mmCIF file with all atom_site columns, C-alpha atoms in Angstrom:
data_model
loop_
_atom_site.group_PDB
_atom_site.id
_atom_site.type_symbol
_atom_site.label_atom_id
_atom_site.label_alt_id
_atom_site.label_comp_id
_atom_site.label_asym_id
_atom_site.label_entity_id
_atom_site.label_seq_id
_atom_site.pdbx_PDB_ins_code
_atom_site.Cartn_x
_atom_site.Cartn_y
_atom_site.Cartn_z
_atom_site.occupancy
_atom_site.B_iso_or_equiv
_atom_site.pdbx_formal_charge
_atom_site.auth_seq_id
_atom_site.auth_comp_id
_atom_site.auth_asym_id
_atom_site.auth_atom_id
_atom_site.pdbx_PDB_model_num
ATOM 1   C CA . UNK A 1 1   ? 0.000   0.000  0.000  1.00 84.00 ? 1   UNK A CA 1
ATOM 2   C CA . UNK A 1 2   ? 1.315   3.586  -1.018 1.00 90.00 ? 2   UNK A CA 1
ATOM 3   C CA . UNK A 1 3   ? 0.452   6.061  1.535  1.00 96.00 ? 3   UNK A CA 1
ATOM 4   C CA . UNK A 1 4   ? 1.774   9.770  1.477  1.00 97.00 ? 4   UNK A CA 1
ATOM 5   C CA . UNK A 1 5   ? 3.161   11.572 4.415  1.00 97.00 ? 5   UNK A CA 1
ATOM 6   C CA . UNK A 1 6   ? 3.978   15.505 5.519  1.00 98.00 ? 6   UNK A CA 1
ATOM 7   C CA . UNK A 1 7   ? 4.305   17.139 8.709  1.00 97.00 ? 7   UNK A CA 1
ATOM 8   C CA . UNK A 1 8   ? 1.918   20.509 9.530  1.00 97.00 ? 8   UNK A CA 1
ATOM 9   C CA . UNK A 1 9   ? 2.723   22.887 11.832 1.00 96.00 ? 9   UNK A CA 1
ATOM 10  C CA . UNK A 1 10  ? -0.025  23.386 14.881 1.00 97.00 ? 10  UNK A CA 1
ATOM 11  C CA . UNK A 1 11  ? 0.000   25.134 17.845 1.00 97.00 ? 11  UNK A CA 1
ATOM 12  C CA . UNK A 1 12  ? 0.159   21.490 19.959 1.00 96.00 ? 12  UNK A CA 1
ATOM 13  C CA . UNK A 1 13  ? 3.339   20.856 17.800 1.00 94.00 ? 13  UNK A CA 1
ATOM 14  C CA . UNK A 1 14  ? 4.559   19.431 14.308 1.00 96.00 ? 14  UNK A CA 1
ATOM 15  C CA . UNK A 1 15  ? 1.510   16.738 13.205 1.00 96.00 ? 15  UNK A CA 1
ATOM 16  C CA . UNK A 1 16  ? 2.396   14.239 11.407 1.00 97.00 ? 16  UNK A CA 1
ATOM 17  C CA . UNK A 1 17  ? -0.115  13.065 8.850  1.00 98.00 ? 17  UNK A CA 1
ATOM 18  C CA . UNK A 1 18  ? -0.641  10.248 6.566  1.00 97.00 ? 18  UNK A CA 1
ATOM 19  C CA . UNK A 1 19  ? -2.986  10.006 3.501  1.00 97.00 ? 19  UNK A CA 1
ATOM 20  C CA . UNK A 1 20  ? -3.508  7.737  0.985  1.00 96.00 ? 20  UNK A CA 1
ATOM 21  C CA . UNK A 1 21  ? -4.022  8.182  -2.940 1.00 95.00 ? 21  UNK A CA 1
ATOM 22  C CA . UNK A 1 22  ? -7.723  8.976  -2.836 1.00 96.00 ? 22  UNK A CA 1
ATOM 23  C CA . UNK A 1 23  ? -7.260  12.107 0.081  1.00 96.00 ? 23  UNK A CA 1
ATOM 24  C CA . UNK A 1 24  ? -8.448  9.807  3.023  1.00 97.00 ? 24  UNK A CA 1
ATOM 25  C CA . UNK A 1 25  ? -6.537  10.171 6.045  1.00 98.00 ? 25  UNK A CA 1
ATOM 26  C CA . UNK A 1 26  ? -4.880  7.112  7.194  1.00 97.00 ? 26  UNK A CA 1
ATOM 27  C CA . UNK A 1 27  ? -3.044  8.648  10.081 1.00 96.00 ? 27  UNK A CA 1
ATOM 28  C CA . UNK A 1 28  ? -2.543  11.813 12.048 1.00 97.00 ? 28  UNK A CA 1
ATOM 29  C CA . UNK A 1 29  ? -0.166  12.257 15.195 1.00 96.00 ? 29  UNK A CA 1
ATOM 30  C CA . UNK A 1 30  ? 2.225   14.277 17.313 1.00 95.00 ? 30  UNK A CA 1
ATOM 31  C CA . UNK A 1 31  ? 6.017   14.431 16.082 1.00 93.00 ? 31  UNK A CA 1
ATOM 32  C CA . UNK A 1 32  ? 7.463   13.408 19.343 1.00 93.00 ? 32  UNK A CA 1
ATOM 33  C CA . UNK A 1 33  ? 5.649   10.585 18.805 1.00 91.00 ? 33  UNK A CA 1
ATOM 34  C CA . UNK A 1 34  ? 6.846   9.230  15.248 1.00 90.00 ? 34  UNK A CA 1
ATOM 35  C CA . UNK A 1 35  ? 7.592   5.894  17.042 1.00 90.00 ? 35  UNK A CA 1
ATOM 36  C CA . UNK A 1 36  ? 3.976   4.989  17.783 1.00 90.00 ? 36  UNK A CA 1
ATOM 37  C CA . UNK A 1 37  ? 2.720   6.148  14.481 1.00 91.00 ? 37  UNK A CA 1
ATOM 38  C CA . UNK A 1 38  ? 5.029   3.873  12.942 1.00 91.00 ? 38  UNK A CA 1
ATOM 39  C CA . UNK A 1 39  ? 3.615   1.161  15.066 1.00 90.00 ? 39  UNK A CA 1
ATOM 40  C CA . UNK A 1 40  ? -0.081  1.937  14.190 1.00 89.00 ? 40  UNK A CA 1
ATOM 41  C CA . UNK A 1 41  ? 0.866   1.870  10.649 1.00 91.00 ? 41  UNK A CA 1
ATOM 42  C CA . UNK A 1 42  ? 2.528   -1.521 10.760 1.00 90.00 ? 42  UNK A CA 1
ATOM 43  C CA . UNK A 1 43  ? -0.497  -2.915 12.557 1.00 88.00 ? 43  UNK A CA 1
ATOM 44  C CA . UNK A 1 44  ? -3.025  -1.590 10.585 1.00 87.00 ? 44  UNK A CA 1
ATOM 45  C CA . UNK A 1 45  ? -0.919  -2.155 7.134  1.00 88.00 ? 45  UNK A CA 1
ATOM 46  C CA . UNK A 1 46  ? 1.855   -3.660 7.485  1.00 87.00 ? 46  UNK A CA 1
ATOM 47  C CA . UNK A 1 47  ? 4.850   -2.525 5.354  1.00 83.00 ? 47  UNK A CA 1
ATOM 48  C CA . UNK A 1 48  ? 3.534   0.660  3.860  1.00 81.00 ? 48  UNK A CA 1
ATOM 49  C CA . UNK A 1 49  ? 5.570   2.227  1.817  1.00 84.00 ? 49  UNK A CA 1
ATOM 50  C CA . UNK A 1 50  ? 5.492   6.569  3.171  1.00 93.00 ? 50  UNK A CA 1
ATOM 51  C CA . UNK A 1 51  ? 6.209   8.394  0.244  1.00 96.00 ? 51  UNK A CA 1
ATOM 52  C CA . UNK A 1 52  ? 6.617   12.678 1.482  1.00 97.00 ? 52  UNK A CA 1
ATOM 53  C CA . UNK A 1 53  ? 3.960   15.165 -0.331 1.00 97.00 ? 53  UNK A CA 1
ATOM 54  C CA . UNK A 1 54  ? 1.946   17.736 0.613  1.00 97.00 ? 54  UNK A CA 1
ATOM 55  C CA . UNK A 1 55  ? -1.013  17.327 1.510  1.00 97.00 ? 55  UNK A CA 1
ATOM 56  C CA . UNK A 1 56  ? -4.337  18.117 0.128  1.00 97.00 ? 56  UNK A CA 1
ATOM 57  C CA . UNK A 1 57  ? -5.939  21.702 0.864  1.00 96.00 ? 57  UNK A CA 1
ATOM 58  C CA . UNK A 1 58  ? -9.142  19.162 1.626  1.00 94.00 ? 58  UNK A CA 1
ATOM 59  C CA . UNK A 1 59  ? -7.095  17.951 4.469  1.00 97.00 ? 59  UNK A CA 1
ATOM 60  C CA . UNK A 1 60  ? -4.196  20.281 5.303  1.00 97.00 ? 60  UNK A CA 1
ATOM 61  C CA . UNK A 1 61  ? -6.568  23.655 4.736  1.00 98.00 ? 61  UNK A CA 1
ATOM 62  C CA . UNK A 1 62  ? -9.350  21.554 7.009  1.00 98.00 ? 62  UNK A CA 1
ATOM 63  C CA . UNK A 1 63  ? -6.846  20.791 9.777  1.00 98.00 ? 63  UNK A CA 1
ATOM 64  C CA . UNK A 1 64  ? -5.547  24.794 9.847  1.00 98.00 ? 64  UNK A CA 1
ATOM 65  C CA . UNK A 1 65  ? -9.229  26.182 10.123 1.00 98.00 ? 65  UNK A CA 1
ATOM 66  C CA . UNK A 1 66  ? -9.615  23.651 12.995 1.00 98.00 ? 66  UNK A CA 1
ATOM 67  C CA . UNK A 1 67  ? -6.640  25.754 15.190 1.00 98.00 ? 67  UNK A CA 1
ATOM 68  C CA . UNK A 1 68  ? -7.858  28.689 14.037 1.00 98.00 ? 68  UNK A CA 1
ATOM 69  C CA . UNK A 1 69  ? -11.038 28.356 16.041 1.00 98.00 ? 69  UNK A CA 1
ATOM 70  C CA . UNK A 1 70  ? -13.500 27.019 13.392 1.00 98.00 ? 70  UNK A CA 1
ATOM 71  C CA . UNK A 1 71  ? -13.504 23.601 15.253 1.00 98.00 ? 71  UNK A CA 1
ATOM 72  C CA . UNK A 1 72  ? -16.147 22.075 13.076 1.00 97.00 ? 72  UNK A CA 1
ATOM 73  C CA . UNK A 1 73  ? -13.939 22.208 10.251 1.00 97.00 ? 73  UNK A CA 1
ATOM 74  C CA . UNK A 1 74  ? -12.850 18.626 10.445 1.00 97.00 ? 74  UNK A CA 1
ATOM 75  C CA . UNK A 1 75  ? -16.039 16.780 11.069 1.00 96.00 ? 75  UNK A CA 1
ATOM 76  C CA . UNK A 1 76  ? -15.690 16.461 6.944  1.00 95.00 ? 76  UNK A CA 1
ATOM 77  C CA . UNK A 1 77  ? -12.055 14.929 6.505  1.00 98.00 ? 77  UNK A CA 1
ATOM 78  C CA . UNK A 1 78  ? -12.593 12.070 5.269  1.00 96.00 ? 78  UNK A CA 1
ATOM 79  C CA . UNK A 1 79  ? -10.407 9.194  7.042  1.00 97.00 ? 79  UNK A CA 1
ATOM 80  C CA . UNK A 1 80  ? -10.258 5.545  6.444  1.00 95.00 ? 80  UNK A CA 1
ATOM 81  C CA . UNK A 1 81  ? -8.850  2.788  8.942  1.00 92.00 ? 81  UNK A CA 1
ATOM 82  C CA . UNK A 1 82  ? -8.232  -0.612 9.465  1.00 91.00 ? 82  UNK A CA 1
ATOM 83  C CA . UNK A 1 83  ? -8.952  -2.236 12.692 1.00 92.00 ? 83  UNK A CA 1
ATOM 84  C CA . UNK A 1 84  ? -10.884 -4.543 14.130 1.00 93.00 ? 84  UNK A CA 1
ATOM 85  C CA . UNK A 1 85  ? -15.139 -4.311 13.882 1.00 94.00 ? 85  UNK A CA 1
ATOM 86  C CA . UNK A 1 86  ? -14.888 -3.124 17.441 1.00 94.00 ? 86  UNK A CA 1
ATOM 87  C CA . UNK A 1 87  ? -12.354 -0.579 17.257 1.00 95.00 ? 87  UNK A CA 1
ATOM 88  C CA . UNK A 1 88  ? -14.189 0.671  13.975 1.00 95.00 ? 88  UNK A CA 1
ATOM 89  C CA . UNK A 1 89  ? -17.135 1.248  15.924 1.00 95.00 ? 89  UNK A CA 1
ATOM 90  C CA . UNK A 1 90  ? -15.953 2.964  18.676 1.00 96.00 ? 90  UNK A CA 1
ATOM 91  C CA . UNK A 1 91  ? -13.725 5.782  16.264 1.00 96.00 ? 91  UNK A CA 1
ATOM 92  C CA . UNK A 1 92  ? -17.255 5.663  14.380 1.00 96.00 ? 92  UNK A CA 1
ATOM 93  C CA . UNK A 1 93  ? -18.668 6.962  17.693 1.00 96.00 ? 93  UNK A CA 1
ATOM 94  C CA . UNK A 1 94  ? -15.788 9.066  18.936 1.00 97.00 ? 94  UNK A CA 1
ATOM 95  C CA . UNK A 1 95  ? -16.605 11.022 15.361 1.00 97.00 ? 95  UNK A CA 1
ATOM 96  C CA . UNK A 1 96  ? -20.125 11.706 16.935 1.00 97.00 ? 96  UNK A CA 1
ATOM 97  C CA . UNK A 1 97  ? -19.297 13.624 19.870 1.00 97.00 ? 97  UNK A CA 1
ATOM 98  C CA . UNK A 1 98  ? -19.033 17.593 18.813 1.00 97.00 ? 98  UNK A CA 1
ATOM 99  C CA . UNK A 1 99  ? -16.563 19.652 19.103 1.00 97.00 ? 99  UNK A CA 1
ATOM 100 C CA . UNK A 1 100 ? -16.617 21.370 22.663 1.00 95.00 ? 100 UNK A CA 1
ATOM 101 C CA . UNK A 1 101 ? -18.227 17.886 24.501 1.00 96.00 ? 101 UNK A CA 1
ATOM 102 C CA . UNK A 1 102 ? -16.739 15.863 26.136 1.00 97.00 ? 102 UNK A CA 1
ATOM 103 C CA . UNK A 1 103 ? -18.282 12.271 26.943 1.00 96.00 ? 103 UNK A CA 1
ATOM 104 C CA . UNK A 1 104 ? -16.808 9.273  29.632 1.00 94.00 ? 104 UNK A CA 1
ATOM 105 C CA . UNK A 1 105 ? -16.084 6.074  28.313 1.00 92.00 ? 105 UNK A CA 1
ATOM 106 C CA . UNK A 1 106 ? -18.874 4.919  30.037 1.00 91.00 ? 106 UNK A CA 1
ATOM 107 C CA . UNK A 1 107 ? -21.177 7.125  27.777 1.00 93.00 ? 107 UNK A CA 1
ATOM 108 C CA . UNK A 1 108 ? -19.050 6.372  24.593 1.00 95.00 ? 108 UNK A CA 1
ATOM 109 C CA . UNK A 1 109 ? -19.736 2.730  25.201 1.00 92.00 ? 109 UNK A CA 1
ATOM 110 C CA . UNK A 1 110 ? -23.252 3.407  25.720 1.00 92.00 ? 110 UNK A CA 1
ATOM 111 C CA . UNK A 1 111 ? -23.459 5.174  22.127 1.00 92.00 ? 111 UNK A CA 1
ATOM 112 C CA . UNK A 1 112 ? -21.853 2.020  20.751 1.00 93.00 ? 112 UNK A CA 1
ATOM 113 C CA . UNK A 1 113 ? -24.851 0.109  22.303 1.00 90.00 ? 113 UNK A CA 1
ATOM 114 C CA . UNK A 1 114 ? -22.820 -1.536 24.924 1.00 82.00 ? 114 UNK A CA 1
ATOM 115 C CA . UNK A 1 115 ? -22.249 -1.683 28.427 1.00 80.00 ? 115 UNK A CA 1
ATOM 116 C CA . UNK A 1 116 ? -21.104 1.502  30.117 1.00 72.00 ? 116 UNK A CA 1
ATOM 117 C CA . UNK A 1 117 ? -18.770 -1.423 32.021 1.00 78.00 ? 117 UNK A CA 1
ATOM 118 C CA . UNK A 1 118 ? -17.501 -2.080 28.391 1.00 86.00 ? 118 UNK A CA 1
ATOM 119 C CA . UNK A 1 119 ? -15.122 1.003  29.584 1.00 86.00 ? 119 UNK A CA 1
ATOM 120 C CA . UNK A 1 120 ? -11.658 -0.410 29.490 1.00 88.00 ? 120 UNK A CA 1
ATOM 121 C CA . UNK A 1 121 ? -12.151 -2.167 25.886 1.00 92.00 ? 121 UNK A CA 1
ATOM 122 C CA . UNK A 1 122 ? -13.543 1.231  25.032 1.00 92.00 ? 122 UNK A CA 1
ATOM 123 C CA . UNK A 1 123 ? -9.982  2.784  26.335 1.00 92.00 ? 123 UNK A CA 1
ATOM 124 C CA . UNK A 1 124 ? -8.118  0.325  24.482 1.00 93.00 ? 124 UNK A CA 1
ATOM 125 C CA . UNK A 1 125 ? -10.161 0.799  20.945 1.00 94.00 ? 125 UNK A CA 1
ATOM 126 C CA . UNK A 1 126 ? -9.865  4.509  21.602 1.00 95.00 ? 126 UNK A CA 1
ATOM 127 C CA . UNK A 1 127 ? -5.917  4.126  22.462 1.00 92.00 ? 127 UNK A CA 1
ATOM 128 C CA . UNK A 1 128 ? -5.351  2.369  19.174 1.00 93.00 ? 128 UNK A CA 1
ATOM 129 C CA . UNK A 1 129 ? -7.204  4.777  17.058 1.00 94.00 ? 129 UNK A CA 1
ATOM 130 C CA . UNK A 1 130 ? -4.534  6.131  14.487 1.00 94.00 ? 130 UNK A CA 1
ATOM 131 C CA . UNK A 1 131 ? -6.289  9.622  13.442 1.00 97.00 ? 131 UNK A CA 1
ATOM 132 C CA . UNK A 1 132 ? -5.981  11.637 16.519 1.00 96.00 ? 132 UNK A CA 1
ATOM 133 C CA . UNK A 1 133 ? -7.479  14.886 16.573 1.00 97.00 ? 133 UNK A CA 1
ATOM 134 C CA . UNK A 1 134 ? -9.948  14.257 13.730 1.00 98.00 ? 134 UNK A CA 1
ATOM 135 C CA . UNK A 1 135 ? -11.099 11.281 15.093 1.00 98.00 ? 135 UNK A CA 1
ATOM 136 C CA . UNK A 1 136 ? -11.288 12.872 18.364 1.00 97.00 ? 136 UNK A CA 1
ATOM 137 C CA . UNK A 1 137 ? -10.429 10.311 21.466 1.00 96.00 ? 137 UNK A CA 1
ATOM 138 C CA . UNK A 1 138 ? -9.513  13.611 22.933 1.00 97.00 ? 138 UNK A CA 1
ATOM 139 C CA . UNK A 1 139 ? -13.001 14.558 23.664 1.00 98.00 ? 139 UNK A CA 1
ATOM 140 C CA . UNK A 1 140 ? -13.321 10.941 26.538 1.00 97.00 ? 140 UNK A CA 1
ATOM 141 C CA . UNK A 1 141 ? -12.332 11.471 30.039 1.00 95.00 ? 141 UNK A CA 1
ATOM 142 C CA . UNK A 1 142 ? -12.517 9.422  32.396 1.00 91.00 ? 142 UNK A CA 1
ATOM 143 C CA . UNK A 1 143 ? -16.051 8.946  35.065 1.00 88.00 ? 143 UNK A CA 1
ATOM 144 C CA . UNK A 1 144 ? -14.756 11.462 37.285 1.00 90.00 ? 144 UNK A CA 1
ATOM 145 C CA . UNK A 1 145 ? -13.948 14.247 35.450 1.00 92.00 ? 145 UNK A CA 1
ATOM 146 C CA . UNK A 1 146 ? -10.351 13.210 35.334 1.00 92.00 ? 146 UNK A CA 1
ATOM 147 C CA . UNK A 1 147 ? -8.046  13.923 31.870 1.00 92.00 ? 147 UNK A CA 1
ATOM 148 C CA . UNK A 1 148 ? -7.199  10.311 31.107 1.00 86.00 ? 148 UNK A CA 1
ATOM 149 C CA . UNK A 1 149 ? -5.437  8.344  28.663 1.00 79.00 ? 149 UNK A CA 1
ATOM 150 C CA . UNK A 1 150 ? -4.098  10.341 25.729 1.00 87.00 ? 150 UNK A CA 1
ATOM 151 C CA . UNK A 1 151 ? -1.456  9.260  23.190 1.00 87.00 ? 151 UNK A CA 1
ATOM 152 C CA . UNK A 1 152 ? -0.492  12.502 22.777 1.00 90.00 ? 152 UNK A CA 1
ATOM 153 C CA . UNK A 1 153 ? -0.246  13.557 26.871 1.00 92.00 ? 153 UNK A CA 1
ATOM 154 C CA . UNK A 1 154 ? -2.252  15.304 29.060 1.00 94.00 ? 154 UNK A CA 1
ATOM 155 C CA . UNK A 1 155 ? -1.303  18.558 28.723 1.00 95.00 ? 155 UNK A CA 1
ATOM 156 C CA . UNK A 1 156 ? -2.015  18.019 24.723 1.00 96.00 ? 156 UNK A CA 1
ATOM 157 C CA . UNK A 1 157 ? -5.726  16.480 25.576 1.00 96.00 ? 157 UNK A CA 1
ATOM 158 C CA . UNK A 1 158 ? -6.390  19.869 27.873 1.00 97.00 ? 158 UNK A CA 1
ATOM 159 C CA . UNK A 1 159 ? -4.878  22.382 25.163 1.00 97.00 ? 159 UNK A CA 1
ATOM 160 C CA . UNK A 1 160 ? -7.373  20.185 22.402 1.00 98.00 ? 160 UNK A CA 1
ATOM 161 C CA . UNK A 1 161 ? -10.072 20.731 25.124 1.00 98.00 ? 161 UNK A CA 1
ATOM 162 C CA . UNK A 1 162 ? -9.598  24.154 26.031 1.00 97.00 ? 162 UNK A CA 1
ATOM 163 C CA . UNK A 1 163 ? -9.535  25.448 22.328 1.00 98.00 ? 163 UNK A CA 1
ATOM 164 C CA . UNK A 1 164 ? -12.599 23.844 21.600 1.00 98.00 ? 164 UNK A CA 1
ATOM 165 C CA . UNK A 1 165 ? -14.500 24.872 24.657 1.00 97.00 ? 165 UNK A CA 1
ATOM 166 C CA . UNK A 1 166 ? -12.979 28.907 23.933 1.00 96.00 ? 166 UNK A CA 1
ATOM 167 C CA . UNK A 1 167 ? -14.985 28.469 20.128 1.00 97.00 ? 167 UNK A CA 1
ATOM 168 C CA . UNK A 1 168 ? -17.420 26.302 21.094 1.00 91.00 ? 168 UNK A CA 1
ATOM 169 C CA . UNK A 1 169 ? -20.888 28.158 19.087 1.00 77.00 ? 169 UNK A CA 1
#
């Protein structure tokens, strides 16, 4: 499989992000962590071959107007993963929850028709998902409140959440 690669500047840090011929994103993530990407890739893929482009104004332009405030703007990117039925279905849910909300993984589970107990193989689906940010597993915190579990660190997770909330309409 050919995918394409480039790295975009954000305020949160250098993003990588991978696409494939057809302008569905296959990947987005932090550049301090290039080692997990590559992981995710390999599991989802296996050997991909990352060719460096540019990426598409439908992605890269979509991506920008998200920092700038318009936080909606990448509810339309389209993405595309591999992954199991399960983890499909919870990023399928994590792409329902708008920009500015924030749900536990006891309610994400309960939009996926399970459980709410169904929690921790709701934090493992979510902790796979390759797309962060535009598949949003930023937007689940834990029962309490609490900032959990983010690929990308806490302090990343509360910058994502804090942005949204300040342009929240």
């Amino acid at each position: 499989m050919r995918l394409l690669i480039d790295r975009l500047p954000s305020p949160v840090g250098k993003n990588f992000i991978v696409w494939d011929e057809d302008a569905q994103v296959r990947a987005l993530d932090f550049e301090d962590c290039e080692d997990r990407l590559h992981q995710l890739l390999k599991r989802h893929y296996g050997q991909a071959d990352l060719t460096p482009g540019r990426a598409p104004e439908i992605i890269s332009g979509k991506i920008e107007a998200y920092f700038h405030g318009d936080i909606n703007a990448i509810d339309t990117i389209p993405t595309a993963t591999n992954g199991t039925p399960f983890q499909r279905a919870a990023w399928f849910a994590l792409r329902k929850i708008p920009a500015g909300v924030t749900r536990s993984y006891g309610q994400q589970a309960e939009m996926m028709g399970r459980q709410p107990n169904a929690s921790r193989a709701i934090g493992g689906a979510n902790g796979a998902n390759p797309v962060a940010i535009i598949v949003p597993c930023h937007r689940v915190i834990g029962s309490t409140g609490a900032l959990t579990g983010y690929g990308g660190g806490v302090d990343r997770k509360r910058w994502l959440l804090d942005h949204e909330a300040r342009h929240r309409v």
